[in-house]
PDB file of C-alpha atoms in Angstrom:
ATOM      1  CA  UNK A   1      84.970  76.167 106.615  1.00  0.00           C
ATOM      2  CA  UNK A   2      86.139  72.545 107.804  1.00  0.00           C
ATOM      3  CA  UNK A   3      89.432  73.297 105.503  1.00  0.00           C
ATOM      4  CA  UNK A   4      89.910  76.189 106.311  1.00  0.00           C
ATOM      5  CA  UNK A   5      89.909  75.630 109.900  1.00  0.00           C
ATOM      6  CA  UNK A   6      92.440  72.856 108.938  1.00  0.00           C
ATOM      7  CA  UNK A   7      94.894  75.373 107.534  1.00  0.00           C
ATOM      8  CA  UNK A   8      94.723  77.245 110.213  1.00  0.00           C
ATOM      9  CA  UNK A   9      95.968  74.014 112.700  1.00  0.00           C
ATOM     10  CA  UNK A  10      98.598  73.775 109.978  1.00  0.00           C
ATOM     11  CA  UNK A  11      99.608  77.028 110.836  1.00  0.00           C
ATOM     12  CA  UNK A  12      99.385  76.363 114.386  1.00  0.00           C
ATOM     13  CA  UNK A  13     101.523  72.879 114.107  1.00  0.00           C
ATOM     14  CA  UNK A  14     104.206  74.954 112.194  1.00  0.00           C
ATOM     15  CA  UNK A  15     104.033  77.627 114.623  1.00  0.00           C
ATOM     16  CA  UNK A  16     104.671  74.933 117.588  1.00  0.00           C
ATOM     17  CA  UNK A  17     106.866  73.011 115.357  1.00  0.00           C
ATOM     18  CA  UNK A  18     108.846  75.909 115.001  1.00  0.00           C
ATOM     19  CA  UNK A  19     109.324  76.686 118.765  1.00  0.00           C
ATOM     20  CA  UNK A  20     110.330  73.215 120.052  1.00  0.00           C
ATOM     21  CA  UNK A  21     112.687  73.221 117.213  1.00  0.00           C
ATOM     22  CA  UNK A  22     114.127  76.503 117.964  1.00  0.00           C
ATOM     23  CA  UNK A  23     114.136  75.720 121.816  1.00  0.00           C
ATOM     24  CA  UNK A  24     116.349  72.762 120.793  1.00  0.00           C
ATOM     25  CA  UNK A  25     118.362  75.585 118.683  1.00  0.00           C
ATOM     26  CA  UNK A  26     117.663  73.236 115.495  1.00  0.00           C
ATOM     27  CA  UNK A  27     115.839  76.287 113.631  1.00  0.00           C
ATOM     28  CA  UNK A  28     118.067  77.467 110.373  1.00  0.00           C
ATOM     29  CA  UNK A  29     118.650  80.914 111.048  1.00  0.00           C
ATOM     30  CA  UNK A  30     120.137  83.376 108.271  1.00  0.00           C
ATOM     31  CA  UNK A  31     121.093  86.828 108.356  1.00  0.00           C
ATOM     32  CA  UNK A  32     122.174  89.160 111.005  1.00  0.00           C
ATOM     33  CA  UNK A  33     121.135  91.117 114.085  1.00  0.00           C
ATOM     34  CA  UNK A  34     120.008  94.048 111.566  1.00  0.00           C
ATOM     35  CA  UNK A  35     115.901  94.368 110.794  1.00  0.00           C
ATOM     36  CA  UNK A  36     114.697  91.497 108.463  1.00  0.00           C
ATOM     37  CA  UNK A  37     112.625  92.396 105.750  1.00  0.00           C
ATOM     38  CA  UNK A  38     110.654  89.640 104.198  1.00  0.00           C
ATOM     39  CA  UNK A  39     108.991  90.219 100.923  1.00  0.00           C
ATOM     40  CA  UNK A  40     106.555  87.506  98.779  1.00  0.00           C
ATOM     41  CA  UNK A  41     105.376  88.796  95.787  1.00  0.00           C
ATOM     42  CA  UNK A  42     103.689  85.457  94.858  1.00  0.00           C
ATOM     43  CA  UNK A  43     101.199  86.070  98.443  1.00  0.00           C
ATOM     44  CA  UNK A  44     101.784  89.618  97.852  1.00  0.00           C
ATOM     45  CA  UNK A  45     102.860  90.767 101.287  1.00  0.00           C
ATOM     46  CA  UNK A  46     105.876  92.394 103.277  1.00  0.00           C
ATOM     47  CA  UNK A  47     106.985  92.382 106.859  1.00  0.00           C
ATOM     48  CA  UNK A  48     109.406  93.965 108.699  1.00  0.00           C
ATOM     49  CA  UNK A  49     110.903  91.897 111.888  1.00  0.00           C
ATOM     50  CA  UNK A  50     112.670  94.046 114.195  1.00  0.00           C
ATOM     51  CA  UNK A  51     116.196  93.620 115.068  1.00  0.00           C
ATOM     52  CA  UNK A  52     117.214  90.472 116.588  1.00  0.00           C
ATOM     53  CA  UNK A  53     114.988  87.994 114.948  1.00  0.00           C
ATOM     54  CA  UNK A  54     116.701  86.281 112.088  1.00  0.00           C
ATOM     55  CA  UNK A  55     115.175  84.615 108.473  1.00  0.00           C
ATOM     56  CA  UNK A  56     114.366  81.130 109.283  1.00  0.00           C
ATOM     57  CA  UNK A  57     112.474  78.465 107.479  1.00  0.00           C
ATOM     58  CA  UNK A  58     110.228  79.224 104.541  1.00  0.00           C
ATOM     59  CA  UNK A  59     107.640  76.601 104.186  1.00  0.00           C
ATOM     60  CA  UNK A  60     105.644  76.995 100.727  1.00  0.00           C
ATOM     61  CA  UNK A  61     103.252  74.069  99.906  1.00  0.00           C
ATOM     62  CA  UNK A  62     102.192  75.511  96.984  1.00  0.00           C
ATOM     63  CA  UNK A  63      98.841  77.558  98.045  1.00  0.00           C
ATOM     64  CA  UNK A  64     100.281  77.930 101.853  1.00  0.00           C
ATOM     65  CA  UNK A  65     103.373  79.684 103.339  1.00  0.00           C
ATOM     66  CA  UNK A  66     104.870  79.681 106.086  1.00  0.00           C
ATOM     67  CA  UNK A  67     107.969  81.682 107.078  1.00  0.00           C
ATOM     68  CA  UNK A  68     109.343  82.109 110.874  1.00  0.00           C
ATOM     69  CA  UNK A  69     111.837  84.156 112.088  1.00  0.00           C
ATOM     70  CA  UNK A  70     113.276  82.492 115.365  1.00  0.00           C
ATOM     71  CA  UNK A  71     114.591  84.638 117.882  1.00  0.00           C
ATOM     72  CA  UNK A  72     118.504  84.673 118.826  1.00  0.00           C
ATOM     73  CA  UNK A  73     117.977  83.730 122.281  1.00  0.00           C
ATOM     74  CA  UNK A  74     116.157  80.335 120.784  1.00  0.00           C
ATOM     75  CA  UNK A  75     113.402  80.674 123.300  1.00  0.00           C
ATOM     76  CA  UNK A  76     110.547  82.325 120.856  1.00  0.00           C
ATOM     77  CA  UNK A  77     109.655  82.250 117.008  1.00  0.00           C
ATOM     78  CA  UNK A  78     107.471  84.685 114.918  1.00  0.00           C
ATOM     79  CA  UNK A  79     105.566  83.507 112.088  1.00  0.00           C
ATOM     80  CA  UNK A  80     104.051  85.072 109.421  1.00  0.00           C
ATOM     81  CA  UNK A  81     101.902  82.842 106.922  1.00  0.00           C
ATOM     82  CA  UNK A  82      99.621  83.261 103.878  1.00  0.00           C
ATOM     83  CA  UNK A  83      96.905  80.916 102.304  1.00  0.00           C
ATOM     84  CA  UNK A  84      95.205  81.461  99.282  1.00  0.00           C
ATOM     85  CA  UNK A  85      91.710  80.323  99.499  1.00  0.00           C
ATOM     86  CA  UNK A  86      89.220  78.444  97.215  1.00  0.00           C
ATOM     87  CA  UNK A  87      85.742  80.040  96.362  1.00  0.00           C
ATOM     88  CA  UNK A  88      84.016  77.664  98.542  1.00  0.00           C
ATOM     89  CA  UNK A  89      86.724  78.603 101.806  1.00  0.00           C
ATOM     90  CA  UNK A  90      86.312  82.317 100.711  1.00  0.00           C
ATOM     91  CA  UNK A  91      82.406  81.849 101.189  1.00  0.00           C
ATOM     92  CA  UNK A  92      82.597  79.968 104.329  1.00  0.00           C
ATOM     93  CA  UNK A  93      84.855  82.255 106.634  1.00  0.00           C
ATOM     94  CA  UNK A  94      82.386  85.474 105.253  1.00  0.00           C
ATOM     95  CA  UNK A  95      79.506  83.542 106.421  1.00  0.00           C
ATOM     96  CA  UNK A  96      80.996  82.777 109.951  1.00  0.00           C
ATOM     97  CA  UNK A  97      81.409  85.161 112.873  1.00  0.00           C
ATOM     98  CA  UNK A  98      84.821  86.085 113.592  1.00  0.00           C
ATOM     99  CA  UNK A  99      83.729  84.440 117.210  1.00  0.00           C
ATOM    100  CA  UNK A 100      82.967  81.600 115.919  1.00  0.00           C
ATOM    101  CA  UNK A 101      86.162  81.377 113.663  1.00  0.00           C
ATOM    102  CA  UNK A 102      88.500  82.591 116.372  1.00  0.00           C
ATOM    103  CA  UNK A 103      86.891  79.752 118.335  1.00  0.00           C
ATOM    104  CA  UNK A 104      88.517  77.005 115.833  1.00  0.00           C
ATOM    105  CA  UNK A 105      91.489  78.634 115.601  1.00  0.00           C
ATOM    106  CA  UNK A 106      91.812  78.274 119.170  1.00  0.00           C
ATOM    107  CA  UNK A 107      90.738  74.813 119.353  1.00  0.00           C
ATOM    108  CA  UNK A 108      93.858  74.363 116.666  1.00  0.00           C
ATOM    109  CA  UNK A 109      95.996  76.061 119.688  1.00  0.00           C
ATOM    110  CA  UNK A 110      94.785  73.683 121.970  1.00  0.00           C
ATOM    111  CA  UNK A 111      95.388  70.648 119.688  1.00  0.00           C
ATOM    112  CA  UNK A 112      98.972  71.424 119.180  1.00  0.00           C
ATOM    113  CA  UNK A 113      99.571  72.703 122.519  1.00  0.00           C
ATOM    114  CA  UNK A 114      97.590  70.762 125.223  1.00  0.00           C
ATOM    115  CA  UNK A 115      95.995  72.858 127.951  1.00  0.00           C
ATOM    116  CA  UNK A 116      96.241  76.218 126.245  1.00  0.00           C
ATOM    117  CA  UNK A 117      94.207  78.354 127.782  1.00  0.00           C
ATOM    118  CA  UNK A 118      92.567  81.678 125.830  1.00  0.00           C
ATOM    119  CA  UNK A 119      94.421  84.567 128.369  1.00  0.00           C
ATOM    120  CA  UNK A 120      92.656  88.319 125.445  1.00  0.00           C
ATOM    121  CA  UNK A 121      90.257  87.769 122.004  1.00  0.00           C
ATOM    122  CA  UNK A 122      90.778  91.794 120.384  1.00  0.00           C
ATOM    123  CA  UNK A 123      90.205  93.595 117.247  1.00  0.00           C
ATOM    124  CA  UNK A 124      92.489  95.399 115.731  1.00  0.00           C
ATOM    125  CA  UNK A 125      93.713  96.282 111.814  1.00  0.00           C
ATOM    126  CA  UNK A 126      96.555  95.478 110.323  1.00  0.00           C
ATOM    127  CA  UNK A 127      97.968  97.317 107.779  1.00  0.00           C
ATOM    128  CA  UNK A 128      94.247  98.626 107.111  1.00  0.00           C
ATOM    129  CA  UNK A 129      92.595  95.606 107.636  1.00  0.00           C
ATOM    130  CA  UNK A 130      90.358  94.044 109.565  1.00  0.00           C
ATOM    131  CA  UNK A 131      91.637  91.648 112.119  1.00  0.00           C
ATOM    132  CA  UNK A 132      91.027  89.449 114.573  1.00  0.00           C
ATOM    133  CA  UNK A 133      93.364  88.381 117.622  1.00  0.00           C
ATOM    134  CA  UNK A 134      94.303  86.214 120.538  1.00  0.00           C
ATOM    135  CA  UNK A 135      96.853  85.459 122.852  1.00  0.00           C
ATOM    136  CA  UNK A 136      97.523  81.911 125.077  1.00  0.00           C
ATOM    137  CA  UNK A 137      99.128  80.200 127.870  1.00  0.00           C
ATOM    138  CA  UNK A 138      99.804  76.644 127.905  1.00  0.00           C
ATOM    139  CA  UNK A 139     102.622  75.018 130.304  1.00  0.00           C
ATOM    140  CA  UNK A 140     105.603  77.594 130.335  1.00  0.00           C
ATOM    141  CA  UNK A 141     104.501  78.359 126.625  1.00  0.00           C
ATOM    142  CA  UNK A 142     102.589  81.327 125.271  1.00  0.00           C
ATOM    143  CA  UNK A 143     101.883  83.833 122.266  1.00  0.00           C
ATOM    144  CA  UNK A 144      99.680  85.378 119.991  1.00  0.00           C
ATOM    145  CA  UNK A 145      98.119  84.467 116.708  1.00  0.00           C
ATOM    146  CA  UNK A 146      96.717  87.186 114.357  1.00  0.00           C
ATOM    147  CA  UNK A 147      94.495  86.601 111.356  1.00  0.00           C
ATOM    148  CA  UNK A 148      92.639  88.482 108.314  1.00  0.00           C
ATOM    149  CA  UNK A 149      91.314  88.142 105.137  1.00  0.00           C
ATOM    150  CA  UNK A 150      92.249  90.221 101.989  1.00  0.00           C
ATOM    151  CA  UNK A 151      91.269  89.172  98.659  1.00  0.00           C
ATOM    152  CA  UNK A 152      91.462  85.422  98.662  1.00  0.00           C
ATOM    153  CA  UNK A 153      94.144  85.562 100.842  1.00  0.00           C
ATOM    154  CA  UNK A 154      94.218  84.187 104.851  1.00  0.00           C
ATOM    155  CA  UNK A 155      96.963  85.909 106.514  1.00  0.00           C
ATOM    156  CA  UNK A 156      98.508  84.787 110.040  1.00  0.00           C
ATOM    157  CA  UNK A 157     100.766  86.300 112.292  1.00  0.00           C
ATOM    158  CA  UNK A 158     101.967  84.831 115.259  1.00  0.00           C
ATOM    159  CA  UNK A 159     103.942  84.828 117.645  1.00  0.00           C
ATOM    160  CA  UNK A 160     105.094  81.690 119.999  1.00  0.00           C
ATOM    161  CA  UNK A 161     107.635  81.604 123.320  1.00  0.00           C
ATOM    162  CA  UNK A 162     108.548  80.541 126.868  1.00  0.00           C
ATOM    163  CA  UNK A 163     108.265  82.327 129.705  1.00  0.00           C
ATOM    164  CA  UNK A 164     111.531  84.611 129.632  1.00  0.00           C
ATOM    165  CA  UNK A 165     110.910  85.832 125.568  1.00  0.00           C
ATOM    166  CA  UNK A 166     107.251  86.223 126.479  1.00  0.00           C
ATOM    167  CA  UNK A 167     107.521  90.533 126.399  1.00  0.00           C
ATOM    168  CA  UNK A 168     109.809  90.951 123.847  1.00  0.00           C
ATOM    169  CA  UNK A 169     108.036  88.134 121.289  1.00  0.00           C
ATOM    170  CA  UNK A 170     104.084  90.371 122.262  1.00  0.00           C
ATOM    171  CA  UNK A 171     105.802  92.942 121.199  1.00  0.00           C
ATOM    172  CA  UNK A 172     107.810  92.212 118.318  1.00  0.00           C
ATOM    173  CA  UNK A 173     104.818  91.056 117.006  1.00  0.00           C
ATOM    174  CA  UNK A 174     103.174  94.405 117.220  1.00  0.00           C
ATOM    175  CA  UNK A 175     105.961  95.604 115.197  1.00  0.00           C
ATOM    176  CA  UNK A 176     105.605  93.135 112.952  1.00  0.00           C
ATOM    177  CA  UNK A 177     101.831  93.887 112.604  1.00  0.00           C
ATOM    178  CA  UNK A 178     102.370  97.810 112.404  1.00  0.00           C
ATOM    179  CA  UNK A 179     104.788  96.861 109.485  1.00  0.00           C
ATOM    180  CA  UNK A 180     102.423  94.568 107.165  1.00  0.00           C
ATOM    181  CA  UNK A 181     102.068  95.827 103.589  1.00  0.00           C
ATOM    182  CA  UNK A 182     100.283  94.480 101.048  1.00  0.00           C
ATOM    183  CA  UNK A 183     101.751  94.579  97.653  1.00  0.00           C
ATOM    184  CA  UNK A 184     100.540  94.833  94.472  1.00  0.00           C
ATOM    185  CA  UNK A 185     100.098  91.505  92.506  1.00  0.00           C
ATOM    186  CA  UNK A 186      99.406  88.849  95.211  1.00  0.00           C
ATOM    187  CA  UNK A 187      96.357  86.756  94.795  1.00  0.00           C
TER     188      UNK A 187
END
């Protein structure tokens, strides 16, 4: 579990990384206004960003991705991120309680964003599957991480922004959520 839990703060440092750099407006953005659909056949996975939110950076380290889709406003990223895990990762998060795994994903939060503070831990399914969420608050800075299991596959969504792209980044991500498919071939 101890590297998995390390993924996910990789995640999480992305995530961060990813909204300081796009508050500074030094994301790479691509594309248009129009909806941005992002496919990975490799992680086997599609999502659907709403209009607005541009193709960023795609981060692939080989058995992680990482792809975010910074807002054009520069004051929130999504992120949507895949990890294919190892038989001994696989076995750790089933034998874990989502509690107790949403606990060190938080603590990941907290690392990369000092003070955060745990503001809703839900349910829900995304695209069929079982999920696990939570939003935060840490100085002016707030959002919404997502994660689930299919296959051997951890898969994150999340959302980070400031105050003023707070609403529109919560729900965004709910779009993006509503619009996960899982294709055929990944892992």
């Amino acid at each position: 579990m101890a590297r998995t839990e390390a993924r996910f703060r990789t995640a999480l440092l992305v995530s961060s990384l990813s909204l300081l750099l796009a508050l500074a407006g030094l994301v790479t953005a691509q594309g248009s206004s129009a909806r941005v659909t992002y496919e990975n056949s490799a992680y086997g996975f599609r999502v659907t960003v709403p209009p607005g939110w541009l193709l960023g950076d795609e981060i692939d380290a080989g058995n992680e991705l990482f792809v975010t889709f910074p807002s054009p406003e520069g004051n929130a990223v999504l992120v949507a991120g895949a990890t294919i895990l190892d038989a001994e990762e696989l076995a750790g998060f089933a034998q874990h309680s989502l509690d107790a795994f949403t606990q060190e994903a938080f603590e990941g939060v907290r690392e990369n964003l000092p003070g955060a503070q745990a503001t809703r831990v839900y349910d829900l399914a995304v695209g069929g599957i079982p999920a696990r969420g939570f939003d935060f608050e840490a100085q002016g800075v707030g959002g919404s991480l997502v994660f689930f299991v299919e296959g051997a596959i951890l898969f994150t969504l999340m959302s980070v922004s400031d105050a003023a792209g707070a609403g529109r980044a919560q729900a965004d991500l709910e779009a993006v959520q509503a619009s996960f498919t899982r294709l055929v071939g990944g892992e």
